[in-house]
XYZ file of C-alpha atoms in Angstrom:
371
model
C 49.427 62.138 67.217
C 48.495 65.855 67.351
C 51.380 66.634 64.934
C 49.981 64.088 62.425
C 46.505 65.564 62.729
C 47.773 69.114 62.221
C 49.799 68.058 59.167
C 46.770 66.358 57.689
C 44.683 69.480 58.168
C 47.472 71.643 56.693
C 47.335 69.428 53.625
C 43.638 70.112 53.259
C 44.107 73.880 53.565
C 47.050 73.997 51.102
C 45.284 71.907 48.518
C 41.751 73.266 48.731
C 41.884 76.969 49.769
C 44.022 78.225 46.799
C 41.643 76.430 44.387
C 38.703 78.174 45.994
C 40.395 81.543 45.681
C 40.174 82.327 49.395
C 42.021 85.381 50.659
C 41.846 87.915 53.477
C 39.180 87.228 56.075
C 37.896 84.193 54.232
C 41.301 82.599 54.262
C 41.800 83.388 57.922
C 38.427 81.803 58.808
C 39.302 78.776 56.719
C 42.554 78.188 58.567
C 40.965 78.866 61.927
C 38.325 76.240 61.166
C 40.992 73.709 60.382
C 42.868 74.481 63.636
C 39.670 73.981 65.635
C 39.008 70.685 63.789
C 42.508 69.580 64.706
C 41.761 70.199 68.423
C 38.293 68.580 68.299
C 39.396 65.349 66.761
C 41.317 63.964 69.815
C 38.721 65.520 72.088
C 36.120 63.209 70.687
C 37.961 60.153 71.980
C 39.336 61.624 75.183
C 36.341 63.678 76.359
C 35.538 61.359 79.285
C 39.128 61.655 80.584
C 38.957 65.449 80.797
C 35.320 66.102 81.771
C 32.292 64.546 83.496
C 28.866 63.657 82.059
C 26.857 65.277 80.582
C 29.621 67.629 79.233
C 31.858 64.740 78.409
C 29.200 63.246 76.148
C 28.486 66.565 74.426
C 32.172 67.152 73.770
C 32.457 63.558 72.513
C 29.505 64.068 70.120
C 31.050 67.191 68.680
C 34.553 65.778 68.350
C 33.372 62.533 66.786
C 31.103 64.262 64.243
C 34.118 66.405 63.274
C 36.228 63.232 63.027
C 33.848 61.686 60.594
C 33.630 64.853 58.547
C 37.419 65.167 58.442
C 37.819 61.601 57.352
C 35.663 62.157 54.299
C 37.329 65.507 53.527
C 40.773 63.883 53.636
C 39.861 60.890 51.474
C 38.018 62.982 48.861
C 40.857 65.483 48.783
C 43.295 62.711 48.125
C 41.100 61.296 45.303
C 40.804 64.828 43.822
C 44.613 65.171 43.844
C 44.958 61.777 42.080
C 42.578 62.971 39.388
C 44.384 66.263 38.839
C 47.613 64.695 37.496
C 46.177 62.992 34.383
C 43.615 65.733 33.807
C 46.429 68.324 33.654
C 47.529 66.597 30.444
C 44.121 65.842 29.015
C 42.279 69.201 29.559
C 42.909 72.667 28.211
C 44.187 75.279 30.713
C 40.730 76.839 31.105
C 38.996 73.489 31.538
C 41.656 72.337 33.998
C 41.264 75.484 36.091
C 37.492 75.016 36.087
C 37.940 71.476 37.260
C 40.169 72.551 40.101
C 37.498 74.865 41.412
C 34.579 72.527 40.882
C 36.389 69.504 42.390
C 37.394 71.538 45.449
C 33.797 72.519 45.975
C 32.842 68.851 45.374
C 35.195 67.704 48.119
C 33.414 69.866 50.692
C 29.924 69.033 49.416
C 30.702 65.313 49.272
C 32.187 65.234 52.763
C 29.098 66.935 54.223
C 26.759 64.616 52.318
C 28.670 61.442 53.350
C 28.776 62.544 56.953
C 25.075 63.256 56.994
C 24.136 59.982 55.347
C 26.598 58.120 57.559
C 24.988 59.613 60.657
C 21.547 58.483 59.569
C 22.780 55.003 58.826
C 24.636 54.759 62.210
C 21.780 55.992 64.324
C 18.918 54.011 62.717
C 17.942 50.667 64.143
C 20.066 47.673 62.967
C 18.443 45.493 60.306
C 17.873 41.752 60.769
C 20.264 39.780 58.601
C 19.322 36.129 57.949
C 22.147 33.633 57.534
C 21.569 29.927 56.794
C 24.416 27.639 57.966
C 24.589 24.152 56.599
C 25.796 21.397 58.876
C 26.547 17.912 57.592
C 24.445 15.163 59.190
C 22.521 17.639 61.332
C 19.807 15.797 63.254
C 16.274 16.623 62.230
C 15.594 17.987 65.774
C 18.267 20.680 65.277
C 17.114 21.797 61.843
C 15.831 25.358 62.255
C 17.742 26.020 65.458
C 18.313 29.807 65.613
C 21.017 31.974 67.088
C 20.631 35.723 67.399
C 24.022 37.466 67.308
C 24.683 41.063 68.326
C 28.164 42.506 68.374
C 30.214 45.688 68.686
C 27.409 47.873 70.071
C 29.949 50.187 71.899
C 27.608 51.629 74.521
C 29.437 54.852 75.507
C 29.491 58.569 74.809
C 27.033 58.517 71.848
C 25.230 55.192 72.367
C 22.946 55.086 75.376
C 20.061 53.099 76.880
C 17.395 53.955 74.264
C 19.722 52.669 71.482
C 20.291 49.428 73.327
C 16.562 49.075 74.290
C 15.691 49.136 70.612
C 18.240 46.382 69.921
C 16.916 44.180 72.699
C 13.372 44.566 71.531
C 14.324 43.476 68.052
C 16.353 40.489 69.320
C 13.497 39.362 71.513
C 11.163 39.582 68.551
C 13.204 36.856 66.807
C 12.358 34.333 69.511
C 15.771 32.716 69.050
C 16.999 29.551 70.696
C 20.204 31.271 71.787
C 21.554 34.789 71.967
C 25.246 35.466 71.317
C 26.988 38.779 72.243
C 30.352 38.728 70.601
C 32.216 41.491 72.396
C 32.917 45.278 72.296
C 29.694 45.906 74.139
C 31.031 49.055 75.978
C 33.350 52.031 75.799
C 33.586 53.217 79.385
C 33.469 51.985 82.948
C 30.702 50.217 84.880
C 30.008 53.226 87.108
C 29.165 55.440 84.143
C 27.414 52.952 81.895
C 25.673 50.263 84.041
C 22.374 52.145 83.754
C 22.670 52.115 79.915
C 23.591 48.336 79.650
C 20.715 47.381 81.944
C 18.382 46.423 79.022
C 20.548 43.359 78.382
C 18.774 41.762 81.292
C 15.640 41.664 79.184
C 17.125 39.442 76.442
C 15.048 36.343 75.977
C 15.816 33.046 74.248
C 15.348 29.308 74.826
C 18.794 28.726 76.204
C 19.952 32.131 77.410
C 22.478 34.770 76.453
C 26.187 34.091 76.099
C 28.923 36.709 76.015
C 32.583 36.814 75.057
C 34.956 39.761 75.723
C 36.193 42.058 72.986
C 39.209 44.311 73.037
C 37.158 47.314 74.161
C 36.078 45.490 77.330
C 39.722 45.299 78.297
C 40.156 49.017 77.599
C 37.132 49.726 79.828
C 37.955 47.440 82.737
C 37.080 43.835 81.830
C 36.887 42.331 85.288
C 34.188 44.759 86.604
C 32.292 44.335 83.297
C 32.340 40.534 83.531
C 30.867 40.772 87.012
C 28.253 43.260 85.877
C 27.171 41.203 82.917
C 26.881 38.119 85.064
C 24.708 40.148 87.439
C 22.459 40.911 84.520
C 22.078 37.271 83.721
C 24.493 36.814 80.859
C 26.727 33.774 80.796
C 30.275 34.997 80.188
C 32.494 32.350 78.535
C 36.197 32.823 79.352
C 37.931 30.035 77.381
C 35.286 27.634 78.411
C 32.213 25.845 77.061
C 28.676 24.774 78.079
C 26.569 21.925 76.916
C 22.984 22.633 75.820
C 20.371 19.895 75.528
C 18.054 20.608 72.609
C 15.758 18.075 70.943
C 17.572 15.294 72.766
C 20.967 16.301 71.450
C 23.917 17.941 73.142
C 25.165 21.141 71.589
C 28.517 22.681 72.478
C 28.660 26.474 72.976
C 32.235 27.614 73.590
C 33.742 31.088 73.976
C 37.206 32.528 73.987
C 38.455 35.743 75.413
C 39.552 38.452 73.011
C 42.546 37.760 70.819
C 44.529 40.502 72.675
C 43.201 39.679 76.166
C 46.574 38.201 77.350
C 48.229 41.629 77.068
C 45.905 42.884 79.825
C 45.591 39.782 82.030
C 47.929 36.837 81.432
C 45.282 34.384 82.704
C 42.833 35.674 80.047
C 45.094 34.623 77.167
C 42.727 33.513 74.412
C 42.795 29.734 74.121
C 40.357 27.873 71.846
C 41.793 24.476 72.833
C 41.085 25.102 76.465
C 37.597 26.397 75.631
C 36.707 23.065 73.921
C 38.624 20.754 76.252
C 36.448 17.947 77.490
C 33.598 18.649 75.123
C 31.912 15.613 73.566
C 33.513 14.741 70.233
C 30.268 13.428 68.829
C 28.232 16.591 69.357
C 26.195 17.330 66.209
C 26.871 21.051 66.484
C 29.845 22.906 68.001
C 29.734 26.668 68.149
C 32.637 28.996 69.099
C 32.114 32.650 70.059
C 35.254 34.722 69.393
C 35.303 38.483 69.132
C 37.951 38.691 66.376
C 37.706 36.529 63.191
C 41.430 35.767 63.326
C 40.828 33.573 66.388
C 39.747 30.964 63.783
C 43.404 30.358 62.774
C 43.883 28.508 66.088
C 40.422 27.028 66.162
C 40.015 25.707 62.654
C 41.108 22.082 63.411
C 39.198 21.629 66.679
C 36.039 20.068 65.179
C 33.985 23.221 65.215
C 31.069 23.745 62.906
C 30.738 27.543 63.237
C 32.549 30.522 64.729
C 30.618 33.746 65.299
C 32.768 36.912 65.384
C 32.594 40.704 65.033
C 35.280 43.345 65.602
C 35.575 44.553 61.983
C 32.333 46.568 61.722
C 32.535 45.643 58.078
C 34.898 48.578 57.791
C 32.088 50.896 59.061
C 32.723 53.534 56.418
C 34.867 54.046 53.291
C 37.787 53.579 52.896
C 38.404 51.537 56.091
C 36.730 48.480 54.669
C 39.845 48.084 52.444
C 42.208 48.061 55.461
C 40.486 45.419 57.590
C 41.990 42.568 55.610
C 45.505 43.626 56.708
C 44.593 42.492 60.276
C 41.722 40.023 59.872
C 41.005 37.179 57.484
C 37.495 38.412 56.732
C 35.693 41.735 56.765
C 32.042 40.527 56.888
C 29.746 37.698 56.078
C 29.998 33.895 56.021
C 33.386 32.460 55.009
C 35.339 29.198 55.287
C 38.719 29.130 57.014
C 40.282 25.699 57.037
C 37.658 23.393 58.482
C 35.427 25.954 60.187
C 32.768 28.316 58.907
C 33.272 31.867 60.238
C 30.509 34.404 60.291
C 31.757 37.997 60.854
C 29.106 40.470 61.865
C 29.287 44.082 60.646
C 28.317 45.064 64.170
C 25.101 46.226 65.748
C 26.330 49.680 66.800
C 29.427 51.682 65.798
C 32.669 52.952 67.197
C 34.100 56.517 67.043
C 32.384 58.719 64.538
C 28.589 58.129 64.391
C 28.918 57.162 60.762
C 28.269 54.123 58.620
C 28.617 54.044 54.824
C 28.384 50.901 52.744
C 28.578 48.762 55.885
C 25.156 48.788 57.572
C 24.774 47.561 61.116
C 23.074 44.250 61.680
C 21.374 41.938 64.137
C 22.185 38.480 62.768
C 19.762 35.541 62.809
C 21.693 32.287 62.124
C 19.507 29.316 61.230
C 20.894 25.806 61.067
C 20.034 23.502 58.213
C 21.143 20.075 57.133
C 23.574 20.104 54.211
């Protein structure tokens, strides 16, 4: 991994420094900066393994900011190189040389700008996104039933209690009938983060808060986190369902463990059929909570009306939004897979670099309507 990071930084230096005419001390400083960046990138993800709070959090902040900056530098440098080939034939020698200099400066300026804007977008409070879901033959008593979904908050090195407090306040302001937390809540262990996840106990809704595990819960110790979330009053659904009585009708709320959970605990193997086993076939609304959208492939013929998922972050920042579809059926929004509607949240927090571009965070309010 370090070798790949070093090669990627070497590519930046070889492509940009000559165009900028760096030499002597300036060139040495440039290469030294790239070497430091190469070391800081893995540090951002591994800080808690080599240090203790608060230094681990400070190192993580520094490393993750550098990671976000490097990502934009690398992508913009690639785009610059792609543009140079045709322009070498279209421009005069003088104009081409001028473009090399200006585009190299543009790479640095653009990377700084994107990182700054991405930081602002990541750290600001998530917006409320309203989604209307039509359900055939929905009883009048269930029209207007609301679900507040939060997902992929990633409480950890750069997301702490104040960030989660603001999310909880916004969710409570929706006065929803049900709150769904669709995984990847944490990046770290219970001992370090329990004080920062405590605001979840304040979540309010008519029928309570339901949680399903994401892949990051398994990276962080899923079993202790399941116990902690239950202590906070959340109902954790592990391939199981509950029945809610609303307006005289029984609603099914089912939840599956993360798509990859079986790799960590065999008895946590994700199983939508088991989650819905024994549920009433005539329920007017069946909801499945599943962290990853691709869980719908095994749930699409089980009589569900809606699956709520997250995991993708909507790509979080360019160009990763183009790569999500290699692993998941959907990147964001409401889509139909087989016989089930799947809503994929862009996430309420962020993972890794504190950076969001063209994929804003969200708190989703799903409202049922007849249709």
